[in-house]
C-alpha atoms as a printed R data frame, in Angstrom:
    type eleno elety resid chain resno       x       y       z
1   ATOM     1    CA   UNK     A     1 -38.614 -13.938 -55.479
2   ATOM     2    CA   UNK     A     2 -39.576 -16.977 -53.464
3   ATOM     3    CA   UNK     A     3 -35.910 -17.447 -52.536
4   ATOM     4    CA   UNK     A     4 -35.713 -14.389 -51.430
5   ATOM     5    CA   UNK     A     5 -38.922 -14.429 -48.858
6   ATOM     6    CA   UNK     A     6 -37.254 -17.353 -47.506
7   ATOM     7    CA   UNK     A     7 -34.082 -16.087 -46.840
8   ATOM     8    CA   UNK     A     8 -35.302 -13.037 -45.346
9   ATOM     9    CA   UNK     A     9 -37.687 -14.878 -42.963
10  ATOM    10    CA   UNK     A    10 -34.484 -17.348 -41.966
11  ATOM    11    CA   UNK     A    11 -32.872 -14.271 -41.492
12  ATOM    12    CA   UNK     A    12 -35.110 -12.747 -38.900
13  ATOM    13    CA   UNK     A    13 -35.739 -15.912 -37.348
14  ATOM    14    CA   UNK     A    14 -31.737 -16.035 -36.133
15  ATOM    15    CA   UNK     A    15 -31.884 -12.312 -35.526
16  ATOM    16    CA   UNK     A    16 -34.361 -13.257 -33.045
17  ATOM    17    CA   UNK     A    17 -32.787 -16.321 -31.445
18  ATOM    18    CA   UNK     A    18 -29.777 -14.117 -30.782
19  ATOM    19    CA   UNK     A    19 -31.283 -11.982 -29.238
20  ATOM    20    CA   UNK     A    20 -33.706 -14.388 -26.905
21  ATOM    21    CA   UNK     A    21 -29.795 -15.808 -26.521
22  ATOM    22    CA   UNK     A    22 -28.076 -11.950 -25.592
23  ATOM    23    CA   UNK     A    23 -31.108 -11.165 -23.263
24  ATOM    24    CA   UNK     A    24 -30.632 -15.080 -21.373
25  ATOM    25    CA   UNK     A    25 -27.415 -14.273 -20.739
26  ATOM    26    CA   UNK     A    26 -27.843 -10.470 -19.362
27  ATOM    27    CA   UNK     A    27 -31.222 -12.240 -17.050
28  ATOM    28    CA   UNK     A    28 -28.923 -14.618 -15.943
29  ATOM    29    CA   UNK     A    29 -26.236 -12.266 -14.864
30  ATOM    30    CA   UNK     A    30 -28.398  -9.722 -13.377
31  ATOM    31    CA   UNK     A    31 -30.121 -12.555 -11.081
32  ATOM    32    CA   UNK     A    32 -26.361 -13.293 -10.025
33  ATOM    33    CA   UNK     A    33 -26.030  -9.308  -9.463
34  ATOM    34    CA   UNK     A    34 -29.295  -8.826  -7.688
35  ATOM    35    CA   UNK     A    35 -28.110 -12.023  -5.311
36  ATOM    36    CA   UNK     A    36 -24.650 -10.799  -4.580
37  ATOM    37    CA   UNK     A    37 -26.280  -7.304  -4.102
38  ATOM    38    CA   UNK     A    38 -28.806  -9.076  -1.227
39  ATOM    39    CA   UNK     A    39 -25.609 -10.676   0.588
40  ATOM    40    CA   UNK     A    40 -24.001  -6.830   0.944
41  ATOM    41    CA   UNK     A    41 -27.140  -5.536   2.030
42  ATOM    42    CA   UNK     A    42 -26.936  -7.963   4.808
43  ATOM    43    CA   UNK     A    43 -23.573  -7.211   5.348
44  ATOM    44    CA   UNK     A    44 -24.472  -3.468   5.831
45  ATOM    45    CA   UNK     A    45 -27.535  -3.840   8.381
46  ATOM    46    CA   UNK     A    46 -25.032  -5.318  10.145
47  ATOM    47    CA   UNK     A    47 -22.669  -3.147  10.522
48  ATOM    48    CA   UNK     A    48 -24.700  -0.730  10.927
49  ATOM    49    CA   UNK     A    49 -25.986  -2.865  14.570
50  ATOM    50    CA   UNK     A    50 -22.339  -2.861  15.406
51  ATOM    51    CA   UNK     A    51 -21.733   0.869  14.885
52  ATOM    52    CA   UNK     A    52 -24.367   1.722  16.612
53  ATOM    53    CA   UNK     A    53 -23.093   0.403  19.612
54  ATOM    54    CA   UNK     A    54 -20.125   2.307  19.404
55  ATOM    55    CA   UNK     A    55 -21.460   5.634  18.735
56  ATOM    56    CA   UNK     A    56 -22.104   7.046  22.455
57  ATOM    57    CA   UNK     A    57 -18.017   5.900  22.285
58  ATOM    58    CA   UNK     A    58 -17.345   8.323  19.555
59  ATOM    59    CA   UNK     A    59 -19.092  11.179  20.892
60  ATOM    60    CA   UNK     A    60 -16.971  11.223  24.150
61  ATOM    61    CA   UNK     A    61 -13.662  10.978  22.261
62  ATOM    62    CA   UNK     A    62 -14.740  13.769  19.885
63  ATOM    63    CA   UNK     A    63 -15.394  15.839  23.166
64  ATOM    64    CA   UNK     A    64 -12.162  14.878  24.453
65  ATOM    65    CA   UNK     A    65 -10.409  15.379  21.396
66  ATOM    66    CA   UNK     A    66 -12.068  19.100  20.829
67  ATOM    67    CA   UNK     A    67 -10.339  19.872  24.485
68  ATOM    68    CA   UNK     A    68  -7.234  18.503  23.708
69  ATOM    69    CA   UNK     A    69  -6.939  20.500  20.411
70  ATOM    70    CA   UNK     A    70  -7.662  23.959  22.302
71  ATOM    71    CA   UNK     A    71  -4.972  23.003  24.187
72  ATOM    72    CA   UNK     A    72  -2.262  22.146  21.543
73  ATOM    73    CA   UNK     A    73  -1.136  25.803  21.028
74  ATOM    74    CA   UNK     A    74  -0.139  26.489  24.952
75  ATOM    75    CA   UNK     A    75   0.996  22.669  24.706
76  ATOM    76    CA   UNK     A    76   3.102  24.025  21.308
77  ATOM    77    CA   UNK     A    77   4.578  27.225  23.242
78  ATOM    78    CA   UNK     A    78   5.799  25.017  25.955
79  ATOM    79    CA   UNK     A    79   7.359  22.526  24.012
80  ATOM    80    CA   UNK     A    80   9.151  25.230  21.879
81  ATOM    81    CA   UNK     A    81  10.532  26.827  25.390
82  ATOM    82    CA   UNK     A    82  11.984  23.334  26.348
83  ATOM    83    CA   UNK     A    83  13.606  22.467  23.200
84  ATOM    84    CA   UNK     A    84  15.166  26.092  22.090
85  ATOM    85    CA   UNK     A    85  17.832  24.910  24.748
86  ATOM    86    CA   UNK     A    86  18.593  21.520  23.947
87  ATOM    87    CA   UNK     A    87  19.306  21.834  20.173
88  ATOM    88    CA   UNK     A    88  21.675  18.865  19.099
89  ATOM    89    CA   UNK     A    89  24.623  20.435  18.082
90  ATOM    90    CA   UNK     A    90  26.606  18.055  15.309
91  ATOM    91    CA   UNK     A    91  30.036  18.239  15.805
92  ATOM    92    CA   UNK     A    92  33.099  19.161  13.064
93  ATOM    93    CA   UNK     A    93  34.019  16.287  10.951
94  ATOM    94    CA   UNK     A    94  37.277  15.239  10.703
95  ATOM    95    CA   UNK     A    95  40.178  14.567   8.684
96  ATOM    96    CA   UNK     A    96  39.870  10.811   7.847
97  ATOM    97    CA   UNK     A    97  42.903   8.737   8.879
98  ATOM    98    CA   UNK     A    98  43.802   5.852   6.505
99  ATOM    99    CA   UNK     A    99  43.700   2.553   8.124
100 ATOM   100    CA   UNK     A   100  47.316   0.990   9.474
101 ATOM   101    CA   UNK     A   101  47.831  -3.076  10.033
102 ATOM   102    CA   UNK     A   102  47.852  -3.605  14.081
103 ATOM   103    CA   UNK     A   103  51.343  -4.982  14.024
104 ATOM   104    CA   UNK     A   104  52.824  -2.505  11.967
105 ATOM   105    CA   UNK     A   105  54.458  -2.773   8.482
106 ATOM   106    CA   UNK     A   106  54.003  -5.804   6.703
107 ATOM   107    CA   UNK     A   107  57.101  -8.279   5.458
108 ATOM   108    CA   UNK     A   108  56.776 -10.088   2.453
109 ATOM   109    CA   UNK     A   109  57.952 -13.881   3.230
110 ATOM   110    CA   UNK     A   110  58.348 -14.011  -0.657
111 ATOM   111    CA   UNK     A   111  61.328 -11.564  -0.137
112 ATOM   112    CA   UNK     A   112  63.459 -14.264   1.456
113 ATOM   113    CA   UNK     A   113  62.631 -17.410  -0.376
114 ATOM   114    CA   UNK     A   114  63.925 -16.089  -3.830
115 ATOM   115    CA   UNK     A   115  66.470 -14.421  -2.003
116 ATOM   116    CA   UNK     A   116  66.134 -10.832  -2.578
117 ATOM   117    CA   UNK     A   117  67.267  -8.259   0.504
118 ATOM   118    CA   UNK     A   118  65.516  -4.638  -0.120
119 ATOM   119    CA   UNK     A   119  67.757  -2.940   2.729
């Protein structure tokens, strides 16, 4: 029974180390996290200077952009009236020609030096 005890107690004892050793690592990864999580928050604040400085921006080309859209449909109709007449027309394909040699037909040298005459 003695054996047993011991065992058990060696047992728990390396339960217990691993898991001092799981929970070391996850500490030492969240501190890692919670650092890289500090640099992005920095990151943010300052973008969110820089976008500030832009916003009156933004506004006026929404404005803008809200006139130019209630304009698009007479912009539309106009655009349709000069195009209806200028509609590309493709023209009919043709017959392809086979290709002919610039100086006409071609005489085979090879004719002449075995001595053959095709006329």
């Amino acid at each position: 029974m003695t054996t047993l005890v011991v065992l058990s107690v060696i047992l728990i004892g390396l339960l217990i180390a691993g898991l001092a050793f799981y929970l070391f690592i996850v500490g030492s990864q969240l501190t890692r996290i919670a650092g890289l999580l500090e640099e992005c928050s920095q990151i943010v604040w300052k973008i969110k200077a820089d976008a500030e400085a832009v916003e009156p921006g933004v506004e006026r080309i929404n404005s803008t952009s809200g006139v130019i859209a209630g304009a698009l449909p007479l912009l539309y109709g106009m655009a349709e009236g000069i195009v209806a007449g200028a509609t590309y027309e493709p023209a009919e394909p043709r017959e392809p020609v086979p290709a002919r040699p610039a100086m006409g037909t071609r005489r085979s040298r090879l004719h002449d030096a075995v001595g053959y005459h095709p006329e």
